[in-house]
Amino acid sequence: MILITGGAGYIGSHTVKYLLNNGHECLIFDNFVYGHKEAALTKFIQGDLNDKESLEKVFKEYKIDAVVHFAAYAYVGESVENPQKYYENNLVGTFNLLNIMIANNVKKIVFSSTCASYGNAEYLPIDEKHPLNPINPYGKTKLMVEKIMEDYHTAYGLKYIALKYFNASGASKDGSIGESHNPETHLIPLVLKAIKGDIESITVFGTDYDTPDGTCIRDYIHVDDLATAHKLALEKLDDFNGVINLGTGTGVSVKEIIDSAIKVTGVEPKIIYGQKRKGDPAILVANNSLAKEVLGWNINNSDIDNIIETAWNWESNKLF
Ligand code: UDP
């Protein structure tokens, strides 16, 4: 059985769905602070990583073969305002999880990390050898966990892969699960909400970046492509331990996202050209060679129009 912490969250639920469809038994552990009960697609335990007793109980009661660890807070701005919340949950919570895993002889983990652990790009595309200088507490907690896992690998034989996502996006094709953050801060759902009329307008954060159209460029990767990478990573833990980037290797600008959303929906939202958001680098794009080489990863869903189509299908018929 695979324990999926944060399995009721955005990327977690899509990964659970894929693992279940491919014959894996999963058990979700989620505190449902940001996760949704409707997104828990299999048996779940409501619990917190900082409640060591209930976490310990899970490992005693179930035969856990491996852990896929998503559970974390992920609002970059909030992590700057309230770092304690992030160090407590993302760092201490994960520290508890790793220690309980080792104590119970569970030594396989796939960890949900982020390109935010690199900080500002010193060169592009960003490979795994890029310097690690996260500029916010969120990115720091993820990097600290990577360092702990590295030491636990050496000392205790922990087998780990940290997957560094670039911009997770899109939704399940069948419309059963998708992105549902409250508050929502991400570009694609906000553009679609503006198109739907749920919010008045979409603000483009900055138009004078050093990019071809002046708006920020990111590497948008469909959540179903992230899901397949987690299964591949679980299968490779005996052969590879370390960090792997997950992105398409192609950059898409804010303007291009809005253009695709207009094309897919046939509706033009009200657009406000606003100020830069603090801490936003101009361009973030992944070098994904290692994922292809080590995991044999293929990207099948991340064409930008497909990302927008699936996200629109979800946004229009949202279940939670
Ligand atoms: N962005 C924007 N307006 C918004 C939200 C985001 O222009 O209302 C831009 C943001 O500056 C960034 C890109 O869209 O360049 C993606 O932002 P998002 O928050 O989705 O992901 P991030 O790259 O920050 O993880």
Short mmCIF file of C-alpha atoms in Angstrom, two decimals, residues 131-277:
data_model
loop_
_atom_site.label_atom_id
_atom_site.label_comp_id
_atom_site.label_asym_id
_atom_site.label_seq_id
_atom_site.Cartn_x
_atom_site.Cartn_y
_atom_site.Cartn_z
CA PRO A 131 22.44 26.90 -7.58
CA LEU A 132 19.86 26.60 -4.79
CA ASN A 133 18.98 30.01 -3.40
CA PRO A 134 15.26 30.08 -2.60
CA ILE A 135 13.97 33.60 -2.02
CA ASN A 136 10.98 32.77 0.22
CA PRO A 137 10.30 30.50 3.23
CA TYR A 138 8.09 28.18 1.13
CA GLY A 139 10.99 27.36 -1.21
CA LYS A 140 13.37 27.12 1.76
CA THR A 141 11.23 24.50 3.54
CA LYS A 142 11.24 22.33 0.41
CA LEU A 143 15.00 22.68 0.02
CA MET A 144 15.62 21.88 3.70
CA VAL A 145 13.60 18.68 3.35
CA GLU A 146 15.69 17.70 0.32
CA LYS A 147 18.84 18.16 2.41
CA ILE A 148 17.43 16.06 5.26
CA MET A 149 16.50 13.27 2.85
CA GLU A 150 20.02 13.36 1.41
CA ASP A 151 21.48 12.77 4.90
CA TYR A 152 18.88 10.10 5.74
CA HIS A 153 19.75 8.37 2.49
CA THR A 154 23.43 8.23 3.49
CA ALA A 155 22.85 7.33 7.14
CA TYR A 156 19.69 5.22 7.14
CA GLY A 157 19.35 4.01 3.56
CA LEU A 158 16.28 6.15 2.80
CA LYS A 159 15.42 5.87 -0.89
CA TYR A 160 14.10 9.19 -2.13
CA ILE A 161 13.27 11.17 -5.22
CA ALA A 162 12.34 14.85 -4.89
CA LEU A 163 10.31 16.01 -7.88
CA LYS A 164 10.63 19.72 -8.59
CA TYR A 165 7.50 20.91 -10.29
CA PHE A 166 7.45 23.98 -12.44
CA ASN A 167 3.89 25.41 -12.97
CA ALA A 168 1.33 22.67 -12.23
CA SER A 169 -1.83 23.32 -14.23
CA GLY A 170 -4.84 21.77 -15.99
CA ALA A 171 -7.37 19.29 -14.66
CA SER A 172 -8.53 15.73 -15.11
CA LYS A 173 -10.05 15.18 -18.59
CA ASP A 174 -13.24 13.68 -17.16
CA GLY A 175 -13.91 16.78 -15.06
CA SER A 176 -14.03 14.82 -11.79
CA ILE A 177 -11.15 16.66 -10.08
CA GLY A 178 -9.23 19.88 -10.69
CA GLU A 179 -7.64 22.92 -9.14
CA SER A 180 -9.61 24.47 -6.29
CA HIS A 181 -7.61 26.79 -4.07
CA ASN A 182 -9.13 29.21 -1.65
CA PRO A 183 -7.87 31.88 -2.03
CA GLU A 184 -6.87 31.33 -5.66
CA THR A 185 -3.66 33.08 -6.71
CA HIS A 186 -2.65 31.18 -9.84
CA LEU A 187 -2.81 32.67 -13.30
CA ILE A 188 -4.81 30.07 -15.25
CA PRO A 189 -7.74 29.60 -12.83
CA LEU A 190 -7.92 33.38 -12.36
CA VAL A 191 -8.06 34.04 -16.11
CA LEU A 192 -10.83 31.44 -16.43
CA LYS A 193 -12.74 32.91 -13.48
CA ALA A 194 -12.56 36.33 -15.15
CA ILE A 195 -13.89 34.76 -18.37
CA LYS A 196 -16.67 33.01 -16.47
CA GLY A 197 -17.57 36.25 -14.69
CA ASP A 198 -16.76 34.99 -11.18
CA ILE A 199 -14.26 37.83 -10.84
CA GLU A 200 -14.34 41.18 -12.59
CA SER A 201 -10.99 41.11 -14.39
CA ILE A 202 -7.59 39.54 -14.68
CA THR A 203 -4.55 41.64 -13.83
CA VAL A 204 -1.35 41.02 -15.77
CA PHE A 205 1.48 41.47 -13.29
CA GLY A 206 4.02 43.50 -15.24
CA THR A 207 4.34 44.30 -18.94
CA ASP A 208 7.95 45.49 -19.17
CA TYR A 209 9.84 42.31 -18.37
CA ASP A 210 12.77 41.45 -20.60
CA THR A 211 10.75 38.91 -22.59
CA PRO A 212 9.45 39.05 -26.19
CA ASP A 213 5.98 40.38 -25.21
CA GLY A 214 7.02 41.99 -21.91
CA THR A 215 5.11 39.56 -19.67
CA CYS A 216 6.51 36.82 -17.45
CA ILE A 217 7.33 33.43 -18.91
CA ARG A 218 6.67 30.17 -17.04
CA ASP A 219 6.79 26.45 -17.80
CA TYR A 220 3.24 25.07 -17.45
CA ILE A 221 3.02 21.32 -16.90
CA HIS A 222 -0.29 19.44 -16.88
CA VAL A 223 -1.13 17.83 -13.55
CA ASP A 224 -1.76 14.47 -15.30
CA ASP A 225 1.81 14.55 -16.62
CA LEU A 226 2.98 15.20 -13.06
CA ALA A 227 0.89 12.21 -11.92
CA THR A 228 2.62 9.78 -14.30
CA ALA A 229 6.04 11.01 -13.12
CA HIS A 230 5.20 10.05 -9.53
CA LYS A 231 4.42 6.46 -10.52
CA LEU A 232 7.65 6.27 -12.55
CA ALA A 233 9.60 7.72 -9.60
CA LEU A 234 8.14 5.09 -7.24
CA GLU A 235 9.41 2.43 -9.62
CA LYS A 236 12.92 3.93 -9.86
CA LEU A 237 13.73 4.36 -6.17
CA ASP A 238 16.05 1.34 -6.16
CA ASP A 239 18.13 2.83 -9.01
CA PHE A 240 18.13 6.57 -8.46
CA ASN A 241 18.04 8.92 -5.48
CA GLY A 242 18.07 12.68 -5.76
CA VAL A 243 16.16 15.53 -7.35
CA ILE A 244 14.44 15.62 -10.74
CA ASN A 245 12.82 18.60 -12.50
CA LEU A 246 9.34 18.24 -13.95
CA GLY A 247 8.54 20.80 -16.61
CA THR A 248 8.00 20.85 -20.37
CA GLY A 249 11.15 22.79 -21.22
CA THR A 250 9.04 25.35 -23.09
CA GLY A 251 8.17 28.79 -21.81
CA VAL A 252 4.75 30.41 -22.19
CA SER A 253 4.07 34.08 -21.40
CA VAL A 254 1.16 35.51 -19.39
CA LYS A 255 -0.17 37.07 -22.60
CA GLU A 256 0.02 33.72 -24.40
CA ILE A 257 -1.97 32.08 -21.58
CA ILE A 258 -4.67 34.73 -21.88
CA ASP A 259 -4.71 34.37 -25.70
CA SER A 260 -5.13 30.59 -25.42
CA ALA A 261 -7.95 31.04 -22.88
CA ILE A 262 -9.74 33.44 -25.27
CA LYS A 263 -9.30 30.96 -28.13
CA VAL A 264 -10.55 27.98 -26.12
CA THR A 265 -13.53 29.71 -24.50
CA GLY A 266 -14.42 32.25 -27.20
CA VAL A 267 -14.76 34.90 -24.49
CA GLU A 268 -12.51 37.87 -23.85
CA PRO A 269 -12.01 38.77 -20.18
CA LYS A 270 -11.45 42.29 -18.92
CA ILE A 271 -7.68 42.63 -18.72
CA ILE A 272 -5.87 45.10 -16.46
CA TYR A 273 -2.21 45.73 -17.15
CA GLY A 274 -0.80 46.16 -13.66
CA GLN A 275 2.40 46.37 -11.68
CA LYS A 276 4.94 43.60 -11.26
CA ARG A 277 4.30 41.21 -8.37
#
